[in-house]
C-alpha cells in the first residue's frame, strides 16, 4: 500500500516565525489531507489537497502530485499553532494512510 | 453543525472486560472509518464501511474486535476480553467517497 513520510519529525519555533512541513507519498493519490491534532487529541481538518495550492489565513498548502509531495506552510506562527501536524493520503478511494506527523512547538 | 460524535469519550476498564464505543457520523456521509492511535504515533486504520457494508478490515483488528454499522447510520466498535495493549484512543471519521473525511473527538480507552 501507499507509504506516507513526513519531515521534520520535530520543529521548535519562536512566535512570528514561518515554517514549512513536508509530506512525501509513494504512489499517485486520490485524496491528500493535512490535519492538526490539538492537545486534546482531536484531528482538525486543515486542507483537502490532492493537487494544486490552497490558502486559508496564515496557512497554505501545495501538492505536486507528479512529484509525489505536499508542503504545508505556516506563516507568522502563534502559540496556538502548537501540536502535531499529520499528512494522510489514499489511492483508489480506499482508507487514508497517515504519516508519523510533525510535532510543532511555538514558544512565545 | 453536527460533526462526528463519539461516545463515551473516556473509558477505564479492567483487563478481560468487554467495551463498546459508538460513533455517530455526519448525516448522509456514506463512509465511516475507525482508526486507533497510541501515544506518539499517527492514527492506524482499523476498518471502514460504505453504507452498511464493511469493505476493509486491518490485520490489526483481531478476532476480539468487531465493528458494525446497522442501517448505514451510526457504528459501534466492540472489544472483547480487553488487554492492556488495547489502551489507545479510538477515532471515528466519516465522509463521502473521494472527498474530505472528518474526525470525531475520539474515545480514550485505558485497560488496567
CSV table of C-alpha atoms in Angstrom, one decimal:
chain,number,residue,atom,x,y,z
A,1,UNK,CA,0.0,0.0,0.0
A,2,UNK,CA,0.9,3.7,-0.1
A,3,UNK,CA,3.6,4.9,2.2
A,4,UNK,CA,3.5,8.4,3.7
A,5,UNK,CA,6.5,10.1,5.2
A,6,UNK,CA,6.7,13.5,7.0
A,7,UNK,CA,9.6,15.7,7.8
A,8,UNK,CA,10.9,17.1,10.0
A,9,UNK,CA,9.7,15.0,12.9
A,10,UNK,CA,10.0,17.9,15.4
A,11,UNK,CA,10.1,21.6,15.0
A,12,UNK,CA,10.6,24.4,17.5
A,13,UNK,CA,9.8,28.0,16.5
A,14,UNK,CA,9.6,31.4,18.0
A,15,UNK,CA,6.3,33.1,17.8
A,16,UNK,CA,6.1,35.0,14.5
A,17,UNK,CA,8.4,32.7,12.5
A,18,UNK,CA,7.5,30.9,9.3
A,19,UNK,CA,7.8,27.2,8.7
A,20,UNK,CA,7.4,24.5,6.0
A,21,UNK,CA,6.3,21.0,6.7
A,22,UNK,CA,6.8,18.3,4.1
A,23,UNK,CA,4.9,15.1,3.2
A,24,UNK,CA,6.2,12.6,0.7
A,25,UNK,CA,4.0,9.8,-0.6
A,26,UNK,CA,4.9,6.7,-2.6
A,27,UNK,CA,2.1,6.5,-5.1
A,28,UNK,CA,-0.4,8.7,-7.0
A,29,UNK,CA,-3.2,9.8,-4.7
A,30,UNK,CA,-6.9,10.4,-4.9
A,31,UNK,CA,-7.1,12.1,-1.5
A,32,UNK,CA,-4.5,14.0,0.4
A,33,UNK,CA,-5.4,15.8,3.6
A,34,UNK,CA,-3.5,17.8,6.2
A,35,UNK,CA,-4.7,17.7,9.8
A,36,UNK,CA,-3.7,19.5,13.0
A,37,UNK,CA,-4.1,17.4,16.2
A,38,UNK,CA,-4.7,19.6,19.1
A,39,UNK,CA,-3.6,18.9,22.7
A,40,UNK,CA,-6.9,17.2,23.4
A,41,UNK,CA,-6.4,14.8,20.6
A,42,UNK,CA,-8.9,16.0,18.1
A,43,UNK,CA,-7.8,15.9,14.4
A,44,UNK,CA,-8.8,19.2,12.8
A,45,UNK,CA,-9.1,19.3,9.0
A,46,UNK,CA,-6.7,21.9,7.5
A,47,UNK,CA,-6.7,21.1,3.8
A,48,UNK,CA,-8.1,18.6,1.3
A,49,UNK,CA,-5.5,18.9,-1.4
A,50,UNK,CA,-4.7,16.0,-3.8
A,51,UNK,CA,-3.2,18.6,-6.1
A,52,UNK,CA,-2.7,22.3,-6.5
A,53,UNK,CA,-2.4,25.1,-4.0
A,54,UNK,CA,-4.8,26.3,-1.3
A,55,UNK,CA,-4.7,29.1,1.3
A,56,UNK,CA,-6.6,29.6,4.5
A,57,UNK,CA,-5.4,32.6,6.5
A,58,UNK,CA,-1.9,32.1,7.7
A,59,UNK,CA,-1.8,28.5,6.4
A,60,UNK,CA,-1.3,27.4,2.8
A,61,UNK,CA,-0.6,24.0,1.2
A,62,UNK,CA,0.7,22.9,-2.1
A,63,UNK,CA,0.6,19.4,-3.6
A,64,UNK,CA,2.8,18.5,-6.6
A,65,UNK,CA,1.1,15.2,-7.4
A,66,UNK,CA,3.5,14.3,-10.3
A,67,UNK,CA,6.5,14.5,-7.9
A,68,UNK,CA,4.6,12.9,-5.0
A,69,UNK,CA,4.9,15.5,-2.3
A,70,UNK,CA,2.9,18.1,-0.4
A,71,UNK,CA,4.0,21.1,1.6
A,72,UNK,CA,2.2,22.9,4.4
A,73,UNK,CA,3.3,26.5,5.1
A,74,UNK,CA,2.6,28.2,8.4
A,75,UNK,CA,3.3,31.9,8.4
A,76,UNK,CA,3.6,34.2,11.4
A,77,UNK,CA,3.3,31.3,13.7
A,78,UNK,CA,1.3,31.6,17.0
A,79,UNK,CA,1.5,29.6,20.2
A,80,UNK,CA,-1.9,28.1,19.3
A,81,UNK,CA,-0.3,26.5,16.2
A,82,UNK,CA,1.5,24.1,18.5
A,83,UNK,CA,0.5,20.4,18.2
A,84,UNK,CA,1.1,17.6,15.8
A,85,UNK,CA,0.5,18.0,12.0
A,86,UNK,CA,-0.4,15.0,10.1
A,87,UNK,CA,-0.5,14.3,6.4
A,88,UNK,CA,-2.7,11.5,5.2
A,89,UNK,CA,-3.3,10.1,1.7
A,90,UNK,CA,-5.0,7.3,-0.2
A,91,UNK,CA,-5.1,5.7,-3.6
A,92,UNK,CA,-8.2,4.3,-5.3
A,93,UNK,CA,-10.6,5.9,-2.8
A,94,UNK,CA,-9.5,3.5,-0.1
A,95,UNK,CA,-8.5,4.1,3.5
A,96,UNK,CA,-6.4,7.2,4.4
A,97,UNK,CA,-2.9,6.3,5.4
A,98,UNK,CA,-1.3,8.6,7.9
A,99,UNK,CA,2.3,9.8,8.2
A,100,UNK,CA,4.1,9.8,11.5
A,101,UNK,CA,3.5,13.5,12.0
A,102,UNK,CA,5.5,16.7,12.7
A,103,UNK,CA,5.4,17.8,16.3
A,104,UNK,CA,5.4,21.7,16.3
A,105,UNK,CA,6.1,23.8,19.4
A,106,UNK,CA,5.8,27.5,19.1
A,107,UNK,CA,7.2,29.4,22.0
A,108,UNK,CA,6.2,33.0,23.0
B,1,UNK,CA,-23.3,22.0,12.6
B,2,UNK,CA,-23.3,18.4,14.0
B,3,UNK,CA,-19.9,16.9,13.4
B,4,UNK,CA,-18.8,13.3,14.1
B,5,UNK,CA,-19.8,12.3,17.6
B,6,UNK,CA,-18.2,9.6,19.7
B,7,UNK,CA,-19.2,8.1,23.0
B,8,UNK,CA,-18.0,7.5,25.6
B,9,UNK,CA,-15.1,10.0,25.5
B,10,UNK,CA,-13.2,8.2,28.2
B,11,UNK,CA,-13.4,4.6,29.4
B,12,UNK,CA,-11.4,2.8,32.1
B,13,UNK,CA,-11.9,-0.9,32.2
B,14,UNK,CA,-10.4,-3.9,33.8
B,15,UNK,CA,-8.5,-6.4,31.8
B,16,UNK,CA,-10.8,-9.1,30.4
B,17,UNK,CA,-13.9,-6.9,30.3
B,18,UNK,CA,-15.7,-6.0,27.1
B,19,UNK,CA,-16.1,-2.4,25.9
B,20,UNK,CA,-18.2,-0.8,23.2
B,21,UNK,CA,-17.7,2.5,21.5
B,22,UNK,CA,-20.3,4.3,19.5
B,23,UNK,CA,-19.8,6.7,16.6
B,24,UNK,CA,-22.5,8.9,15.0
B,25,UNK,CA,-21.2,10.2,11.7
B,26,UNK,CA,-22.2,13.4,9.9
B,27,UNK,CA,-25.6,12.7,8.4
B,28,UNK,CA,-25.7,11.4,4.9
B,29,UNK,CA,-22.0,10.6,4.8
B,30,UNK,CA,-21.7,7.2,3.2
B,31,UNK,CA,-18.3,6.2,4.5
B,32,UNK,CA,-17.4,5.6,8.1
B,33,UNK,CA,-13.9,4.8,9.4
B,34,UNK,CA,-12.4,3.6,12.6
B,35,UNK,CA,-8.8,4.3,13.5
B,36,UNK,CA,-6.6,3.6,16.6
B,37,UNK,CA,-3.9,5.9,17.9
B,38,UNK,CA,-1.3,5.3,20.6
B,39,UNK,CA,0.9,8.0,22.2
B,40,UNK,CA,3.5,9.4,19.8
B,41,UNK,CA,2.1,7.6,16.8
B,42,UNK,CA,-0.1,8.5,13.8
B,43,UNK,CA,-3.6,7.1,13.6
B,44,UNK,CA,-3.7,3.5,12.3
B,45,UNK,CA,-6.5,2.2,10.2
B,46,UNK,CA,-8.8,-0.4,11.6
B,47,UNK,CA,-11.8,-0.8,9.4
B,48,UNK,CA,-14.3,1.2,7.2
B,49,UNK,CA,-17.8,0.9,6.0
B,50,UNK,CA,-19.6,2.2,2.9
B,51,UNK,CA,-23.2,2.5,4.0
B,52,UNK,CA,-23.8,-0.7,6.0
B,53,UNK,CA,-21.1,-2.8,4.2
B,54,UNK,CA,-17.8,-3.4,5.9
B,55,UNK,CA,-15.4,-3.1,3.0
B,56,UNK,CA,-12.0,-3.5,4.6
B,57,UNK,CA,-10.5,-4.7,7.9
B,58,UNK,CA,-7.0,-4.2,9.0
B,59,UNK,CA,-4.9,-7.1,10.3
B,60,UNK,CA,-4.7,-5.0,13.5
B,61,UNK,CA,-8.4,-5.9,14.0
B,62,UNK,CA,-8.0,-9.2,15.8
B,63,UNK,CA,-11.0,-11.6,16.4
B,64,UNK,CA,-11.6,-9.8,19.7
B,65,UNK,CA,-12.6,-6.7,17.8
B,66,UNK,CA,-15.9,-6.3,15.9
B,67,UNK,CA,-17.5,-3.4,14.2
B,68,UNK,CA,-21.0,-2.9,12.9
B,69,UNK,CA,-22.9,-0.2,11.1
B,70,UNK,CA,-26.5,-1.3,11.0
B,71,UNK,CA,-28.7,0.6,8.5
B,72,UNK,CA,-25.7,2.6,7.4
B,73,UNK,CA,-26.0,5.2,10.1
B,74,UNK,CA,-24.2,5.0,13.5
B,75,UNK,CA,-21.5,2.5,14.1
B,76,UNK,CA,-20.2,0.5,17.1
B,77,UNK,CA,-16.8,-0.9,17.8
B,78,UNK,CA,-16.7,-3.6,20.4
B,79,UNK,CA,-13.6,-5.0,22.0
B,80,UNK,CA,-14.0,-8.3,23.8
B,81,UNK,CA,-11.7,-9.6,26.6
B,82,UNK,CA,-9.7,-6.3,26.7
B,83,UNK,CA,-5.9,-6.5,27.1
B,84,UNK,CA,-3.6,-3.8,28.3
B,85,UNK,CA,-2.3,-3.4,24.8
B,86,UNK,CA,-5.7,-2.2,23.7
B,87,UNK,CA,-5.2,1.0,25.6
B,88,UNK,CA,-5.4,3.7,23.0
B,89,UNK,CA,-7.5,6.4,21.5
B,90,UNK,CA,-10.2,5.1,19.1
B,91,UNK,CA,-11.1,7.6,16.4
B,92,UNK,CA,-14.1,7.6,14.1
B,93,UNK,CA,-14.3,9.5,10.9
B,94,UNK,CA,-16.9,10.0,8.2
B,95,UNK,CA,-17.0,11.3,4.7
B,96,UNK,CA,-18.3,10.9,1.1
B,97,UNK,CA,-16.3,8.6,-1.2
B,98,UNK,CA,-13.5,10.6,-2.8
B,99,UNK,CA,-13.9,13.6,-0.6
B,100,UNK,CA,-12.7,15.1,2.7
B,101,UNK,CA,-13.1,12.9,5.8
B,102,UNK,CA,-13.9,14.4,9.2
B,103,UNK,CA,-12.8,13.0,12.5
B,104,UNK,CA,-14.6,12.9,15.9
B,105,UNK,CA,-13.0,13.8,19.2
B,106,UNK,CA,-12.0,10.2,19.9
B,107,UNK,CA,-12.7,7.8,22.7
B,108,UNK,CA,-9.9,7.2,25.1
B,109,UNK,CA,-9.6,3.6,26.4
B,110,UNK,CA,-7.5,2.7,29.4
B,111,UNK,CA,-7.3,-1.0,30.4
B,112,UNK,CA,-6.0,-1.6,33.9
